[in-house]
mmCIF file of C-alpha atoms in Angstrom:
data_model
loop_
_atom_site.group_PDB
_atom_site.id
_atom_site.type_symbol
_atom_site.label_atom_id
_atom_site.label_comp_id
_atom_site.label_asym_id
_atom_site.label_seq_id
_atom_site.Cartn_x
_atom_site.Cartn_y
_atom_site.Cartn_z
ATOM 1 C CA MET A 1 68.462 98.177 102.528
ATOM 2 C CA ASP A 2 66.876 99.555 99.382
ATOM 3 C CA CYS A 3 69.928 100.423 97.278
ATOM 4 C CA ILE A 4 69.266 100.862 93.551
ATOM 5 C CA PHE A 5 72.895 100.058 92.670
ATOM 6 C CA CYS A 6 72.755 96.827 94.703
ATOM 7 C CA LYS A 7 69.718 95.833 92.659
ATOM 8 C CA LEU A 8 71.438 96.733 89.373
ATOM 9 C CA ALA A 9 74.700 95.006 90.344
ATOM 10 C CA ASN A 10 72.935 91.823 91.382
ATOM 11 C CA GLY A 11 70.641 91.556 88.363
ATOM 12 C CA GLU A 12 67.377 92.376 90.151
ATOM 13 C CA ILE A 13 66.831 95.189 87.643
ATOM 14 C CA PRO A 14 67.641 94.586 83.949
ATOM 15 C CA THR A 15 70.672 96.486 82.673
ATOM 16 C CA ALA A 16 72.839 96.813 79.603
ATOM 17 C CA THR A 17 75.636 94.713 81.076
ATOM 18 C CA LEU A 18 79.088 94.975 79.520
ATOM 19 C CA TYR A 19 80.869 92.674 81.979
ATOM 20 C CA GLU A 20 80.070 90.517 84.992
ATOM 21 C CA ASP A 21 81.972 88.285 87.399
ATOM 22 C CA ASP A 22 81.382 87.065 90.960
ATOM 23 C CA GLU A 23 82.189 90.460 92.514
ATOM 24 C CA PHE A 24 81.307 93.129 89.929
ATOM 25 C CA ARG A 25 78.916 94.112 87.178
ATOM 26 C CA VAL A 26 79.757 96.802 84.636
ATOM 27 C CA ILE A 27 76.735 98.482 83.086
ATOM 28 C CA LEU A 28 76.055 101.332 80.711
ATOM 29 C CA ASP A 29 75.054 104.491 82.582
ATOM 30 C CA GLN A 30 71.380 105.489 82.141
ATOM 31 C CA GLY A 31 72.343 109.190 81.950
ATOM 32 C CA PRO A 32 75.633 109.070 80.065
ATOM 33 C CA ALA A 33 78.093 111.937 79.745
ATOM 34 C CA THR A 34 79.378 110.379 76.497
ATOM 35 C CA LYS A 35 78.666 107.388 74.271
ATOM 36 C CA GLY A 36 79.699 104.285 76.220
ATOM 37 C CA HIS A 37 79.742 105.898 79.691
ATOM 38 C CA ALA A 38 79.673 102.914 82.047
ATOM 39 C CA LEU A 39 79.586 102.173 85.766
ATOM 40 C CA ILE A 40 81.625 99.596 87.660
ATOM 41 C CA LEU A 41 79.407 98.314 90.479
ATOM 42 C CA PRO A 42 80.541 95.924 93.201
ATOM 43 C CA LYS A 43 77.826 93.372 93.957
ATOM 44 C CA GLN A 44 78.387 93.823 97.688
ATOM 45 C CA HIS A 45 77.247 97.124 99.199
ATOM 46 C CA PHE A 46 79.857 99.655 100.275
ATOM 47 C CA ALA A 47 78.686 103.264 100.620
ATOM 48 C CA ASN A 48 81.992 104.782 99.500
ATOM 49 C CA ILE A 49 85.751 104.336 99.270
ATOM 50 C CA TYR A 50 86.088 104.574 103.053
ATOM 51 C CA GLU A 51 84.080 101.355 103.483
ATOM 52 C CA ILE A 52 85.361 99.210 100.613
ATOM 53 C CA PRO A 53 88.052 96.657 101.556
ATOM 54 C CA ASP A 54 91.483 97.299 100.046
ATOM 55 C CA GLU A 55 91.394 94.054 98.056
ATOM 56 C CA THR A 56 88.027 94.924 96.489
ATOM 57 C CA ALA A 57 89.161 98.472 95.730
ATOM 58 C CA ALA A 58 92.249 97.080 93.991
ATOM 59 C CA LYS A 59 90.089 94.731 91.923
ATOM 60 C CA ALA A 60 87.831 97.647 90.954
ATOM 61 C CA MET A 61 90.835 99.593 89.651
ATOM 62 C CA ILE A 62 92.137 96.585 87.714
ATOM 63 C CA LEU A 63 88.668 96.124 86.222
ATOM 64 C CA GLY A 64 88.612 99.843 85.363
ATOM 65 C CA LYS A 65 91.821 99.411 83.390
ATOM 66 C CA LYS A 66 90.477 96.305 81.630
ATOM 67 C CA MET A 67 87.192 98.004 80.712
ATOM 68 C CA ALA A 68 88.861 101.248 79.601
ATOM 69 C CA THR A 69 91.215 99.308 77.335
ATOM 70 C CA ALA A 70 88.379 97.326 75.736
ATOM 71 C CA MET A 71 86.109 100.370 75.426
ATOM 72 C CA THR A 72 88.854 102.533 73.910
ATOM 73 C CA LYS A 73 89.335 99.934 71.170
ATOM 74 C CA ALA A 74 85.624 99.279 70.619
ATOM 75 C CA LEU A 75 84.503 102.916 70.654
ATOM 76 C CA HIS A 76 87.638 104.417 69.052
ATOM 77 C CA SER A 77 87.917 106.947 71.850
ATOM 78 C CA ASP A 78 90.871 109.278 72.234
ATOM 79 C CA GLY A 79 91.045 108.782 75.999
ATOM 80 C CA PHE A 80 88.836 108.216 79.015
ATOM 81 C CA ASN A 81 88.098 109.423 82.514
ATOM 82 C CA LEU A 82 87.912 107.016 85.411
ATOM 83 C CA VAL A 83 85.919 108.883 88.078
ATOM 84 C CA GLN A 84 85.007 107.880 91.623
ATOM 85 C CA ASN A 85 83.143 110.344 93.884
ATOM 86 C CA ASN A 86 82.805 110.157 97.688
ATOM 87 C CA GLY A 87 80.263 112.228 99.609
ATOM 88 C CA GLU A 88 77.767 114.823 98.484
ATOM 89 C CA ALA A 89 80.415 117.564 98.444
ATOM 90 C CA ALA A 90 82.315 115.520 95.829
ATOM 91 C CA GLY A 91 79.255 114.876 93.668
ATOM 92 C CA GLN A 92 78.263 111.416 94.914
ATOM 93 C CA THR A 93 74.512 111.000 94.410
ATOM 94 C CA VAL A 94 74.108 107.244 94.895
ATOM 95 C CA PHE A 95 75.719 106.003 98.082
ATOM 96 C CA HIS A 96 76.992 102.687 96.754
ATOM 97 C CA PHE A 97 80.677 102.682 95.763
ATOM 98 C CA HIS A 98 80.971 102.879 91.988
ATOM 99 C CA MET A 99 83.398 104.037 89.342
ATOM 100 C CA HIS A 100 82.490 105.863 86.156
ATOM 101 C CA ILE A 101 84.293 104.974 82.937
ATOM 102 C CA ILE A 102 83.758 107.884 80.548
ATOM 103 C CA PRO A 103 85.107 107.448 77.013
ATOM 104 C CA ARG A 104 86.425 110.749 75.649
ATOM 105 C CA HIS A 105 86.896 112.153 72.173
ATOM 106 C CA ASN A 106 89.002 115.168 71.279
ATOM 107 C CA ASP A 107 85.920 117.066 70.070
ATOM 108 C CA ASP A 108 83.496 116.239 72.921
ATOM 109 C CA THR A 109 82.132 118.936 75.213
ATOM 110 C CA VAL A 110 82.338 117.034 78.508
ATOM 111 C CA ASN A 111 84.074 118.948 81.282
ATOM 112 C CA VAL A 112 85.630 116.951 84.109
ATOM 113 C CA GLY A 113 87.936 119.450 85.735
ATOM 114 C CA TRP A 114 88.486 122.229 88.215
ATOM 115 C CA GLU A 115 89.874 125.700 88.514
ATOM 116 C CA LYS A 116 93.532 125.685 89.517
ATOM 117 C CA HIS A 117 94.559 127.672 92.606
ATOM 118 C CA LYS A 118 97.962 128.851 93.748
ATOM 119 C CA VAL A 119 99.193 127.370 97.022
ATOM 120 C CA SER A 120 102.109 128.730 99.016
ATOM 121 C CA SER A 121 105.020 126.472 99.888
ATOM 122 C CA GLU A 122 104.208 127.018 103.590
ATOM 123 C CA ARG A 123 100.636 125.792 103.056
ATOM 124 C CA ILE A 124 101.877 122.783 101.083
ATOM 125 C CA LYS A 125 104.149 121.877 104.028
ATOM 126 C CA ASP A 126 101.252 122.270 106.500
ATOM 127 C CA ILE A 127 98.991 120.024 104.412
ATOM 128 C CA THR A 128 101.745 117.427 103.972
ATOM 129 C CA ASP A 129 102.491 117.353 107.706
ATOM 130 C CA GLU A 130 98.797 117.085 108.633
ATOM 131 C CA VAL A 131 98.020 114.246 106.217
ATOM 132 C CA ARG A 132 101.087 112.249 107.192
ATOM 133 C CA LYS A 133 99.828 112.145 110.808
ATOM 134 C CA TYR A 134 97.028 109.813 109.665
ATOM 135 C CA LEU A 135 99.028 107.423 107.494
#
């Protein structure tokens, strides 16, 4: 497999590494949305959230919290986004599970959001019933 994020996570390509352990590497994003925008990369390849084991996903979230806390203090940010995309329709462009940590400031111009839509109570019930079938 020729996965660029596998190479970055495993040190085959030099990176600005913020954190590393046996399972993850956290690097600064090469095309940042804001100052300090970083990526949490598992060293093992998983294409997306559907493939990553629960234990590894949990560790990624814990690491996200740890990194966001440290980055908020170091960069004096007012908040942060923790973003994880799955599939092209959701904006995933590199098919190696990763999480974005995006430090935010009250005056930045980054837009991570969506247009709100009204949903009927009948539709909410239909969605709830359908999803629960698969849990």
